[in-house]
Amino acid sequence: MLLIPCPYCGPRPELEFRNAGHAHIARATAADDQGWAETLFYRDNPKGVIAERWRHFSGCGRFFNALRDTVSDGFLASYRVGEPRPAAPPPIPEGEAPRIGAGEEPRP
Amino acid sequence: MSGQHRTPRGGRIDRARPIRFTFDGHVYEGCHGDTLASALLAHGVHLVGRSFKYHRPRGFLAAGAEEPNALCTVTRDRARTEPNLRMTQVELYDGLDAASQNSWPARGFDVGAINDLLSPLFAAGFYYKTFMGPRAVGGTTMWAKLFEPVIRRAAGLGRPPTEADPDHYANRFAHCDVLVVGGGPAGLAAALAAARAGRRTMVCDENPEMGGALLTHPAAEVDGRPAAAWAASAVEELRRLGATVLPRTQGFGYYNHNFVALTERLTDHLAHPAAGAPRERLWQVRARHVVLATGATERPLVFPDNDRPGVMLADAARAFLHRWGVKPGTEAVVVTAHDAAYRTALDLHRAGVRIARIVDPRPRPAGPALDAARAAGLPVTAGGTVIGVKGSLRVSAALVARSAGAGATDHEAVPCDLVLMSGGFTPAVHLFSQSRGKLRFDAATQRYLPGDAAQAQSSAGACAGAWGLAAALDGGSAAGAAASGGEALRHAVSGDHPEDGGGTLGTLPHGRDPSRVKAFVDFQNDVTAKDIKLAVREGFKSIEHVKRYTTTGMATDQGKTSNMNALAIAAGALGRTLPEVGLTTFRQPYTPVTFGTLAGAARDELFDPVRRTPIHGWAEARGARFEDVGQWKRAWYFPVAGEDLHAAVAREVRATREVAGIFDASTLGKIEVVGPDAAEFLNRLYVNSWSKLGVGRCRYGLMLNEPGFVMDDGVVGRLALDRFHVTTTTGGAPRVLHHMEDYLQTEFPELRVWLTSVTEQWAVIAVQGPRARAILEPLVEGIDLSSGAFPHMAIREGAICGVPTRLFRVSFTGELGFEVNVPSDHAAAVWDAVWARTEALGGVAYGTESMHVMRAEKGYVIVGQETDGTVTPDDLGLGGMVGRAKPDFVGRRSLSRPDLVAPGRKQLVGLRTEGTAVLEEGAQITPVPDPKRGAHAIGHVTSAYASPTLGVPIALALVENGRALTGQTVYVPMPGGAIPARVVSPVFYDAEGERLHG
Amino acid sequence: MRFSFANLVRQSFSGHQGWPEQWRDPEPKAAYDAVIIGAGGHGLATAYYMAAEHGLRNIAVVDKGWLGGGNTGRNTTIIRSNYLWEESEALYDHALDLWQDLSQVLNYNVMYSPRGCMMLAHNIHDVQVFKRHVHANRLAGIDNEWLTPEEAKEFCPILNTSERVRYPILGATLQRRGGVARHDAVAWGYARAASALGVDILQRCEVKGITRDASGAVSGLDTTRGPIATRRVGVVAAGNTSVVMGMAGVRLPLESYPLQALVSEPVKPMMPCVVMSNTIHAYMSQSDKGELVIGAGTDSYISYSQTGGLHIATHTLDAICELFPAVRRLRMLRSWGGIVDVTPDRSPIIGKTPVPGLFVNCGWGTGGFKATPGSGHVFAHQVATGEPHPINAPFTLDRFRTGRLIDEAAAAAVAH
């Protein structure tokens, strides 16, 4: 079970969250049919770092974005909706534990 | 008497507390602290079962979790029977009833042993090469009909229970700073270091007593105390420091982000468990740091007939002697490539076991262990080998060759009743590997050792390759200190032998025809060295292939004793190094874990929460039948006087249409949408336009998913300019709120809107029928119910029976109707009042089935029944609701995709049939009465009922170009022939909607 | 040497020394007429049918690991064809037809065992959906029948059909030709038969690049065992399809998820058939060895790690213990994960890609094993002729543009 860094609440167990797929998909309603199909369905599905959406469903209820390595499942960053994707974090040195749960302290 | 092979003193057992137990119907006596294995060995019982495939007689190979042979079934009562338990782990209790497995009629004389004679046929993978028979006839195959049943009956291990397990299982989530898996010297030292540094510490060990190797080295001292006493004091100190100490607890799975699963055995060792006490507990631990101190497992040597009862791992004999005070034989031959077995031989010798020979295949073994053995007068054959044993049900001699590689003729039979073997020790890196740490092959010692950790984790002691008590204690201390920021403690050790070493992998040289002998690698699955070589010859070149083809390592011991030997034999056959051949994956669990433990409390009502409405109790008392809708229990119908579903529904529907009916609609999802931009938000989430909806008015809303298909529907009422009361389907409520939050938070964050689920806050009583107003009028305060003041599709706030209500004038029946929303706490009382009025006027309470029938008579759709995720608003005839002028709403872009505007889409229609037979829901529709096999269906029946109102069967259907087919006949092919049906409007009753406005 | 009882007896007298390698382990050639990427069941079947039915012998199957080492060897081996939509019915029933005599055709006992595949209905919606399947299947000539709870109990006596459980069983569908097969044997059988026809199976040969000529068409592959020239490439890489296709610059409507399965310790026969419950998420059968084979769900997030969370497995065991209360004292012996490639409509993509010469067969999600022979058979046609077999014609990439989805998931909650 993952330990997911909610940017609002801090690290919490996966049971409290729902994954909501790839992040940063522009809703290109003006695109042609192929472009719209790509908005709806086509995905990078990367083997490596993914920017993905989570919702802290049984917590603060907020959607947020996170960077995660899909090979190790280690989280690299989490950030709020609307914030740009952080620059590619440095690769995790071999043998070092993935940095997880780097969330901020809960706010009042 | 607990057995003639019991030592007079020593061991961790209590000779003063005898225990009577039964094995295969014979009553024996053991001691408190015994395992079933130690107790049987104390009576000289070695033959304890038969092997899986060849039915070879088998005894104990090991003394712990790695035991492959000695499996038994333990039965407490009919429901509490458990197969495949390792006798080396079954703790004795008074009255224990155990039976051996896989033999008939008896383990001493087993008919299945014929398989051993036929074994040349049963080589690895033989079943892939035969038993195919001619091709399938009549839907079955020769394999399935003839061969498979025989194989299935022969396979399997123990008999499964046949009754439901009455026991309970517990679950606990835990967090800690340092979790230590393994309570041997390394684990205890690590836990001590962490606990003394003030960290929240947990330590678990699979055994009833913590201490591991400290318990099997009575001559050793730690910090000036006997090793076992030191272990006990360490446990005591840990408890005093507040650490969680978990004996009988196996760390079985290492998952992501330092999440480790443990299983604790709570009552299986008790003769009389307290009633209701949980049998086992699943611990799910999130640790900041994990120290693995899981030890090492001794490897068997691979030589012909190394599986005979009485052939045992040397370290197991040491454990039986020192832990349980049992001499596993009277006269032993020790075959070893590792120095530790010399120490065991010496200990056995001192305990009175005659050491007939120590055979060491290493060409020039040397060192203090050998010196000590020689000094004690033990005969050592260095550079020799064992080419087999004599004896079938029990070993009677070892065939010792003076030099390794000599021919089978050049050997002597050394009489013995015990053969101890040691190929060296394999670090237990299972959990490390599960944590995705990279294993590193140490060529010098031919071992896989933990390499770089992938999580916050370290390994200490024998699992990290350290040898000896001092090294384990030091390693554990250092790991515990590093994990906790504390100090590494030094423990003084004496009587240890850290200089011991050695080990070998693969087959011992034996000079016999390798195709004629059986040298076992995987004992439980009866995999021999020649099976592995055959697999390699047949082109299976990766260890993963070899494993699957031969099944080596796939038995219930998960290859703990066999994997490295199998790997070495495969590598040898391929002429490659071990790392080139690869390593099989270490999978969870480390040892098998009870399903019940993993399922925990999730059974019966706790399997999934039951959601009940406030009116549930009333319905139950009225004898309602319920249906499951999601987690909800909904009243399905209210039978009276033995009515069946149809009779009840006919009565409910007629009464509702003639007088009135009331219906518990509380399960409908309710979301309050509030904020200055609430209308705009709904504009973007529903196909409809909301801006012009007046305060106090309602509208039926249709929600699409982004691909353009109907996802949900419901009535939305506007309470104020900035406040909407949104209803959803029962099953769709959580999905819809999640969907709304998603768009609000991520796509339209500029909108000032707040969403609140109020499903549980508002109970809903639908009052429907011509007398609906008459029912409510005396109960409602502050709302003018007259048609002029309160028209259809309006919403008012006021009070009913003195409690607040949001009163909707809506109808899902086609009759004059109201939906009374009241706070849930008051719903039962309001329902009672409404029911009293309804009953007095001759109305009824109706359930979901009547609701379905009445809405179908009106052609109202149910999302999930008329829709299946492929249906657009236009398909339902609801295209007119789509606010085409709106610049955007979810799903809008998709509605113009080519297939969504293509001709020939399925459209909602009504179907009428002759006679009284009701069409079957889901039945297919064809244009011709006699479709050929594989013919295209132009649609299907979505809903079908006997209409009590019309007195005829009605159906709704989705049919290609259905609206254009109105008036034409289509066919519903059924097993008895096609049923003709006329395509009609989906609105069967009161097409003008006059009744709504009554 | 043919596999037969006679040869087995003969070999047993000589210590089985005479069996040859089941497949060759050749060095890669510089060029092939076509290359299949992915030596799982689907890829090997594709190569076999390309050789056996389309006469292509100068072809290869490449794999970064060992043949059959991916989802083929990790699934719960359920076979059935009682799907809802006509396109799916045709595809899966084509496969089921091929299963009937696959052992004989390949001369390899794949142990196809039509033990019956039962799907449980737990609520009225399930009943409606499953009956729709029964009717659709009957029209298509596919066996699938409706059972009452009593009939279901009779077919599978350990099933808990009590009305007092949380979600009582209201009925079930049964496809009698449904069942199981031995997964490894399917991969090995196709590999042996393909190799015998001249197909080169190149293991430990990872594709690192897909090269294209000036026109944009495929011209070859860069692999860890050297470059391979070829004008036709079929990608059958399951969970790694997005990665491989990315080398040709092609993005797909695919996401890769961990899917877990587990087995119990072996016990004597207690489970005569396959039982599936989509509603409470439980799938179970018993292997010939005696292990209860249990399918768990996918984790919620994209991952290539081949592991999943414990809570996914425990959730499945909740349901298994509820349906089969006698198994509660049995033990989980082994659990594992695969990477499944899932499309938005839970139906596969089999056909052309925007790159000339590059074909793809992917998106089988959690249910690809059952389709192995059919998938290989139609994809062989696609790659060999460049044009789709009528059965795979609807399974295009273009359906995601037009909206003509083949959505098994929407109607039945989960497609398995």
PDB file of N, CA and C in Angstrom, chain A residues 1-3 13-15 18 25 27 29-33 36 40-41 53 55 57 61-63 71-75 81 94-98 100, chain B residues 173 255-257 259 284 286 436 438 452-456 706-707 737-738 741-743 745-748 888-891 893-894 896-898:
ATOM      1  N   MET A   1       0.845  -1.188   0.000  1.00  0.00           N
ATOM      2  CA  MET A   1       0.000   0.000   0.000  1.00  0.00           C
ATOM      3  C   MET A   1       0.883   1.242   0.000  1.00  0.00           C
ATOM      4  N   LEU A   2       0.629   2.106  -0.949  1.00  0.00           N
ATOM      5  CA  LEU A   2       1.474   3.289  -1.080  1.00  0.00           C
ATOM      6  C   LEU A   2       1.281   4.229   0.106  1.00  0.00           C
ATOM      7  N   LEU A   3       2.293   5.046   0.319  1.00  0.00           N
ATOM      8  CA  LEU A   3       2.178   6.156   1.262  1.00  0.00           C
ATOM      9  C   LEU A   3       2.209   7.409   0.385  1.00  0.00           C
ATOM     10  N   PRO A  13      -1.989   6.927   3.999  1.00  0.00           N
ATOM     11  CA  PRO A  13      -2.029   5.642   3.290  1.00  0.00           C
ATOM     12  C   PRO A  13      -2.942   5.690   2.060  1.00  0.00           C
ATOM     13  N   GLU A  14      -2.569   4.878   1.126  1.00  0.00           N
ATOM     14  CA  GLU A  14      -3.277   4.831  -0.168  1.00  0.00           C
ATOM     15  C   GLU A  14      -4.777   4.631  -0.029  1.00  0.00           C
ATOM     16  N   LEU A  15      -5.207   3.922   1.011  1.00  0.00           N
ATOM     17  CA  LEU A  15      -6.638   3.645   1.177  1.00  0.00           C
ATOM     18  C   LEU A  15      -7.460   4.918   1.224  1.00  0.00           C
ATOM     19  N   ARG A  18      -7.957   8.291  -4.131  1.00  0.00           N
ATOM     20  CA  ARG A  18      -8.339   7.709  -5.417  1.00  0.00           C
ATOM     21  C   ARG A  18      -7.414   8.258  -6.481  1.00  0.00           C
ATOM     22  N   ILE A  25      -3.576  16.952 -18.743  1.00  0.00           N
ATOM     23  CA  ILE A  25      -4.212  16.696 -20.039  1.00  0.00           C
ATOM     24  C   ILE A  25      -5.080  17.914 -20.340  1.00  0.00           C
ATOM     25  N   ARG A  27      -7.935  19.972 -21.928  1.00  0.00           N
ATOM     26  CA  ARG A  27      -9.256  19.576 -22.437  1.00  0.00           C
ATOM     27  C   ARG A  27      -9.507  20.344 -23.735  1.00  0.00           C
ATOM     28  N   THR A  29     -11.292  20.978 -26.383  1.00  0.00           N
ATOM     29  CA  THR A  29     -12.609  20.795 -27.003  1.00  0.00           C
ATOM     30  C   THR A  29     -12.667  21.360 -28.421  1.00  0.00           C
ATOM     31  N   ALA A  30     -11.707  22.198 -28.766  1.00  0.00           N
ATOM     32  CA  ALA A  30     -11.734  22.771 -30.120  1.00  0.00           C
ATOM     33  C   ALA A  30     -11.015  21.886 -31.130  1.00  0.00           C
ATOM     34  N   ALA A  31     -10.425  20.809 -30.652  1.00  0.00           N
ATOM     35  CA  ALA A  31      -9.635  19.967 -31.558  1.00  0.00           C
ATOM     36  C   ALA A  31     -10.531  19.220 -32.536  1.00  0.00           C
ATOM     37  N   ASP A  32      -9.912  18.693 -33.592  1.00  0.00           N
ATOM     38  CA  ASP A  32     -10.670  17.841 -34.506  1.00  0.00           C
ATOM     39  C   ASP A  32     -10.913  16.489 -33.837  1.00  0.00           C
ATOM     40  N   ASP A  33     -11.582  15.602 -34.538  1.00  0.00           N
ATOM     41  CA  ASP A  33     -11.981  14.347 -33.897  1.00  0.00           C
ATOM     42  C   ASP A  33     -10.777  13.555 -33.391  1.00  0.00           C
ATOM     43  N   TRP A  36      -9.414  15.321 -30.375  1.00  0.00           N
ATOM     44  CA  TRP A  36     -10.290  15.108 -29.228  1.00  0.00           C
ATOM     45  C   TRP A  36     -10.147  13.682 -28.681  1.00  0.00           C
ATOM     46  N   LEU A  40      -9.235  12.578 -24.947  1.00  0.00           N
ATOM     47  CA  LEU A  40     -10.040  11.648 -24.155  1.00  0.00           C
ATOM     48  C   LEU A  40      -9.273  10.404 -23.748  1.00  0.00           C
ATOM     49  N   PHE A  41      -8.505   9.863 -24.682  1.00  0.00           N
ATOM     50  CA  PHE A  41      -8.062   8.477 -24.496  1.00  0.00           C
ATOM     51  C   PHE A  41      -6.559   8.235 -24.602  1.00  0.00           C
ATOM     52  N   ARG A  53      -2.744  12.389 -11.256  1.00  0.00           N
ATOM     53  CA  ARG A  53      -3.683  13.063 -10.361  1.00  0.00           C
ATOM     54  C   ARG A  53      -4.137  12.097  -9.275  1.00  0.00           C
ATOM     55  N   ARG A  55      -6.847  12.101  -5.675  1.00  0.00           N
ATOM     56  CA  ARG A  55      -7.766  12.857  -4.833  1.00  0.00           C
ATOM     57  C   ARG A  55      -7.701  12.266  -3.433  1.00  0.00           C
ATOM     58  N   PHE A  57      -9.489  11.402  -1.123  1.00  0.00           N
ATOM     59  CA  PHE A  57     -10.930  11.180  -1.079  1.00  0.00           C
ATOM     60  C   PHE A  57     -11.459  11.115   0.355  1.00  0.00           C
ATOM     61  N   GLY A  61     -10.276  15.766   0.573  1.00  0.00           N
ATOM     62  CA  GLY A  61     -11.140  15.806  -0.594  1.00  0.00           C
ATOM     63  C   GLY A  61     -10.544  16.511  -1.797  1.00  0.00           C
ATOM     64  N   ARG A  62      -9.309  17.005  -1.650  1.00  0.00           N
ATOM     65  CA  ARG A  62      -8.737  17.788  -2.743  1.00  0.00           C
ATOM     66  C   ARG A  62      -8.057  16.906  -3.784  1.00  0.00           C
ATOM     67  N   PHE A  63      -8.191  17.353  -5.027  1.00  0.00           N
ATOM     68  CA  PHE A  63      -7.377  16.785  -6.099  1.00  0.00           C
ATOM     69  C   PHE A  63      -6.005  17.439  -6.040  1.00  0.00           C
ATOM     70  N   VAL A  71       8.260   2.662 -12.189  1.00  0.00           N
ATOM     71  CA  VAL A  71       9.034   1.422 -12.071  1.00  0.00           C
ATOM     72  C   VAL A  71       9.230   1.060 -10.598  1.00  0.00           C
ATOM     73  N   SER A  72       9.558   2.082  -9.793  1.00  0.00           N
ATOM     74  CA  SER A  72       9.774   1.816  -8.363  1.00  0.00           C
ATOM     75  C   SER A  72       8.538   2.125  -7.527  1.00  0.00           C
ATOM     76  N   ASP A  73       7.590   2.858  -8.105  1.00  0.00           N
ATOM     77  CA  ASP A  73       6.408   3.360  -7.403  1.00  0.00           C
ATOM     78  C   ASP A  73       6.750   4.397  -6.334  1.00  0.00           C
ATOM     79  N   GLY A  74       7.965   4.892  -6.337  1.00  0.00           N
ATOM     80  CA  GLY A  74       8.350   5.927  -5.382  1.00  0.00           C
ATOM     81  C   GLY A  74       7.850   7.294  -5.830  1.00  0.00           C
ATOM     82  N   PHE A  75       7.329   8.090  -4.865  1.00  0.00           N
ATOM     83  CA  PHE A  75       6.894   9.445  -5.192  1.00  0.00           C
ATOM     84  C   PHE A  75       8.096  10.381  -5.210  1.00  0.00           C
ATOM     85  N   VAL A  81      -3.111  21.465  -7.759  1.00  0.00           N
ATOM     86  CA  VAL A  81      -3.710  21.663  -9.077  1.00  0.00           C
ATOM     87  C   VAL A  81      -3.430  23.089  -9.536  1.00  0.00           C
ATOM     88  N   GLU A  94      21.078   5.192  -6.815  1.00  0.00           N
ATOM     89  CA  GLU A  94      20.922   3.756  -6.637  1.00  0.00           C
ATOM     90  C   GLU A  94      20.996   3.416  -5.147  1.00  0.00           C
ATOM     91  N   GLY A  95      19.999   2.722  -4.676  1.00  0.00           N
ATOM     92  CA  GLY A  95      20.088   2.254  -3.298  1.00  0.00           C
ATOM     93  C   GLY A  95      19.513   3.210  -2.284  1.00  0.00           C
ATOM     94  N   GLU A  96      19.197   4.416  -2.710  1.00  0.00           N
ATOM     95  CA  GLU A  96      18.622   5.342  -1.737  1.00  0.00           C
ATOM     96  C   GLU A  96      17.111   5.186  -1.739  1.00  0.00           C
ATOM     97  N   ALA A  97      16.546   5.310  -0.583  1.00  0.00           N
ATOM     98  CA  ALA A  97      15.103   5.151  -0.503  1.00  0.00           C
ATOM     99  C   ALA A  97      14.418   6.277  -1.260  1.00  0.00           C
ATOM    100  N   PRO A  98      13.326   5.964  -1.954  1.00  0.00           N
ATOM    101  CA  PRO A  98      12.614   7.041  -2.632  1.00  0.00           C
ATOM    102  C   PRO A  98      12.098   8.040  -1.602  1.00  0.00           C
ATOM    103  N   ILE A 100       9.561   9.903  -0.033  1.00  0.00           N
ATOM    104  CA  ILE A 100       8.104   9.835  -0.001  1.00  0.00           C
ATOM    105  C   ILE A 100       7.600  10.680   1.148  1.00  0.00           C
TER     106      ILE A 100
ATOM    107  N   PHE B 173      -3.639  -2.244  12.168  1.00  0.00           N
ATOM    108  CA  PHE B 173      -2.687  -1.378  11.480  1.00  0.00           C
ATOM    109  C   PHE B 173      -1.759  -0.796  12.532  1.00  0.00           C
ATOM    110  N   TYR B 255       6.079  -4.710   1.283  1.00  0.00           N
ATOM    111  CA  TYR B 255       5.439  -4.012   0.167  1.00  0.00           C
ATOM    112  C   TYR B 255       6.012  -2.598   0.043  1.00  0.00           C
ATOM    113  N   ASN B 256       5.366  -1.829  -0.808  1.00  0.00           N
ATOM    114  CA  ASN B 256       5.829  -0.474  -1.102  1.00  0.00           C
ATOM    115  C   ASN B 256       5.907   0.417   0.129  1.00  0.00           C
ATOM    116  N   HIS B 257       6.849   1.313   0.121  1.00  0.00           N
ATOM    117  CA  HIS B 257       6.914   2.404   1.087  1.00  0.00           C
ATOM    118  C   HIS B 257       6.940   1.882   2.527  1.00  0.00           C
ATOM    119  N   PHE B 259       5.915  -0.798   3.952  1.00  0.00           N
ATOM    120  CA  PHE B 259       4.684  -1.406   4.459  1.00  0.00           C
ATOM    121  C   PHE B 259       4.941  -2.913   4.554  1.00  0.00           C
ATOM    122  N   GLN B 284      -0.544  -4.922   9.804  1.00  0.00           N
ATOM    123  CA  GLN B 284      -0.094  -4.169   8.633  1.00  0.00           C
ATOM    124  C   GLN B 284       0.676  -2.963   9.164  1.00  0.00           C
ATOM    125  N   ARG B 286       3.428   0.112   9.034  1.00  0.00           N
ATOM    126  CA  ARG B 286       4.199   1.102   8.257  1.00  0.00           C
ATOM    127  C   ARG B 286       5.345   1.538   9.161  1.00  0.00           C
ATOM    128  N   ARG B 436      12.266  -5.043  -3.073  1.00  0.00           N
ATOM    129  CA  ARG B 436      12.863  -4.627  -4.344  1.00  0.00           C
ATOM    130  C   ARG B 436      14.313  -4.213  -4.197  1.00  0.00           C
ATOM    131  N   LYS B 438      18.170  -4.905  -4.470  1.00  0.00           N
ATOM    132  CA  LYS B 438      18.905  -5.706  -5.465  1.00  0.00           C
ATOM    133  C   LYS B 438      19.795  -6.704  -4.740  1.00  0.00           C
ATOM    134  N   ASP B 452      22.096  -3.208  -2.586  1.00  0.00           N
ATOM    135  CA  ASP B 452      21.568  -1.903  -2.224  1.00  0.00           C
ATOM    136  C   ASP B 452      20.087  -2.010  -1.864  1.00  0.00           C
ATOM    137  N   ALA B 453      19.722  -1.336  -0.793  1.00  0.00           N
ATOM    138  CA  ALA B 453      18.326  -1.338  -0.372  1.00  0.00           C
ATOM    139  C   ALA B 453      17.526  -0.403  -1.267  1.00  0.00           C
ATOM    140  N   ALA B 454      16.266  -0.725  -1.484  1.00  0.00           N
ATOM    141  CA  ALA B 454      15.400   0.143  -2.279  1.00  0.00           C
ATOM    142  C   ALA B 454      14.493   0.978  -1.387  1.00  0.00           C
ATOM    143  N   GLN B 455      14.403   0.621  -0.126  1.00  0.00           N
ATOM    144  CA  GLN B 455      13.565   1.372   0.797  1.00  0.00           C
ATOM    145  C   GLN B 455      14.394   1.640   2.057  1.00  0.00           C
ATOM    146  N   ALA B 456      13.776   2.278   3.036  1.00  0.00           N
ATOM    147  CA  ALA B 456      14.494   2.575   4.273  1.00  0.00           C
ATOM    148  C   ALA B 456      14.621   1.282   5.067  1.00  0.00           C
ATOM    149  N   GLU B 706     -17.449  12.432 -20.312  1.00  0.00           N
ATOM    150  CA  GLU B 706     -16.768  13.200 -21.349  1.00  0.00           C
ATOM    151  C   GLU B 706     -16.834  12.538 -22.727  1.00  0.00           C
ATOM    152  N   PRO B 707     -16.865  11.197 -22.813  1.00  0.00           N
ATOM    153  CA  PRO B 707     -17.053  10.585 -24.138  1.00  0.00           C
ATOM    154  C   PRO B 707     -18.455  10.748 -24.708  1.00  0.00           C
ATOM    155  N   LEU B 737     -20.686  12.855  -7.437  1.00  0.00           N
ATOM    156  CA  LEU B 737     -20.042  13.890  -6.621  1.00  0.00           C
ATOM    157  C   LEU B 737     -18.544  13.970  -6.944  1.00  0.00           C
ATOM    158  N   HIS B 738     -17.929  12.801  -7.089  1.00  0.00           N
ATOM    159  CA  HIS B 738     -16.500  12.749  -7.438  1.00  0.00           C
ATOM    160  C   HIS B 738     -16.260  13.433  -8.792  1.00  0.00           C
ATOM    161  N   GLU B 741     -16.671  17.178  -8.352  1.00  0.00           N
ATOM    162  CA  GLU B 741     -15.507  17.747  -7.676  1.00  0.00           C
ATOM    163  C   GLU B 741     -14.318  17.814  -8.624  1.00  0.00           C
ATOM    164  N   ASP B 742     -14.172  16.782  -9.421  1.00  0.00           N
ATOM    165  CA  ASP B 742     -13.064  16.737 -10.365  1.00  0.00           C
ATOM    166  C   ASP B 742     -13.109  17.962 -11.283  1.00  0.00           C
ATOM    167  N   TYR B 743     -14.257  18.184 -11.903  1.00  0.00           N
ATOM    168  CA  TYR B 743     -14.351  19.313 -12.825  1.00  0.00           C
ATOM    169  C   TYR B 743     -14.249  20.643 -12.088  1.00  0.00           C
ATOM    170  N   GLN B 745     -12.695  21.315  -9.260  1.00  0.00           N
ATOM    171  CA  GLN B 745     -11.358  21.605  -8.735  1.00  0.00           C
ATOM    172  C   GLN B 745     -10.308  21.744  -9.819  1.00  0.00           C
ATOM    173  N   THR B 746     -10.477  21.008 -10.917  1.00  0.00           N
ATOM    174  CA  THR B 746      -9.367  20.962 -11.866  1.00  0.00           C
ATOM    175  C   THR B 746      -9.653  21.625 -13.205  1.00  0.00           C
ATOM    176  N   GLU B 747     -10.898  21.617 -13.672  1.00  0.00           N
ATOM    177  CA  GLU B 747     -11.186  22.228 -14.977  1.00  0.00           C
ATOM    178  C   GLU B 747     -11.776  23.633 -14.829  1.00  0.00           C
ATOM    179  N   PHE B 748     -12.630  23.803 -13.841  1.00  0.00           N
ATOM    180  CA  PHE B 748     -13.330  25.086 -13.696  1.00  0.00           C
ATOM    181  C   PHE B 748     -13.052  25.690 -12.323  1.00  0.00           C
ATOM    182  N   ASP B 888     -20.232  25.074 -23.820  1.00  0.00           N
ATOM    183  CA  ASP B 888     -19.509  23.890 -23.374  1.00  0.00           C
ATOM    184  C   ASP B 888     -20.306  23.206 -22.283  1.00  0.00           C
ATOM    185  N   PHE B 889     -20.248  21.924 -22.275  1.00  0.00           N
ATOM    186  CA  PHE B 889     -20.619  21.129 -21.102  1.00  0.00           C
ATOM    187  C   PHE B 889     -19.917  19.788 -21.250  1.00  0.00           C
ATOM    188  N   VAL B 890     -19.796  19.095 -20.167  1.00  0.00           N
ATOM    189  CA  VAL B 890     -19.062  17.829 -20.202  1.00  0.00           C
ATOM    190  C   VAL B 890     -19.779  16.871 -21.143  1.00  0.00           C
ATOM    191  N   GLY B 891     -19.059  16.404 -22.134  1.00  0.00           N
ATOM    192  CA  GLY B 891     -19.641  15.481 -23.099  1.00  0.00           C
ATOM    193  C   GLY B 891     -20.048  16.145 -24.400  1.00  0.00           C
ATOM    194  N   ARG B 893     -18.452  18.020 -26.636  1.00  0.00           N
ATOM    195  CA  ARG B 893     -17.581  17.842 -27.793  1.00  0.00           C
ATOM    196  C   ARG B 893     -17.749  16.443 -28.397  1.00  0.00           C
ATOM    197  N   SER B 894     -17.967  15.482 -27.510  1.00  0.00           N
ATOM    198  CA  SER B 894     -18.040  14.098 -28.007  1.00  0.00           C
ATOM    199  C   SER B 894     -19.319  13.814 -28.786  1.00  0.00           C
ATOM    200  N   SER B 896     -20.523  15.167 -31.164  1.00  0.00           N
ATOM    201  CA  SER B 896     -20.401  15.315 -32.620  1.00  0.00           C
ATOM    202  C   SER B 896     -19.362  14.376 -33.210  1.00  0.00           C
ATOM    203  N   ARG B 897     -18.881  13.424 -32.422  1.00  0.00           N
ATOM    204  CA  ARG B 897     -17.965  12.436 -32.997  1.00  0.00           C
ATOM    205  C   ARG B 897     -18.705  11.611 -34.042  1.00  0.00           C
ATOM    206  N   PRO B 898     -17.959  11.099 -35.051  1.00  0.00           N
ATOM    207  CA  PRO B 898     -18.646  10.489 -36.203  1.00  0.00           C
ATOM    208  C   PRO B 898     -19.664   9.420 -35.837  1.00  0.00           C
TER     209      PRO B 898
END
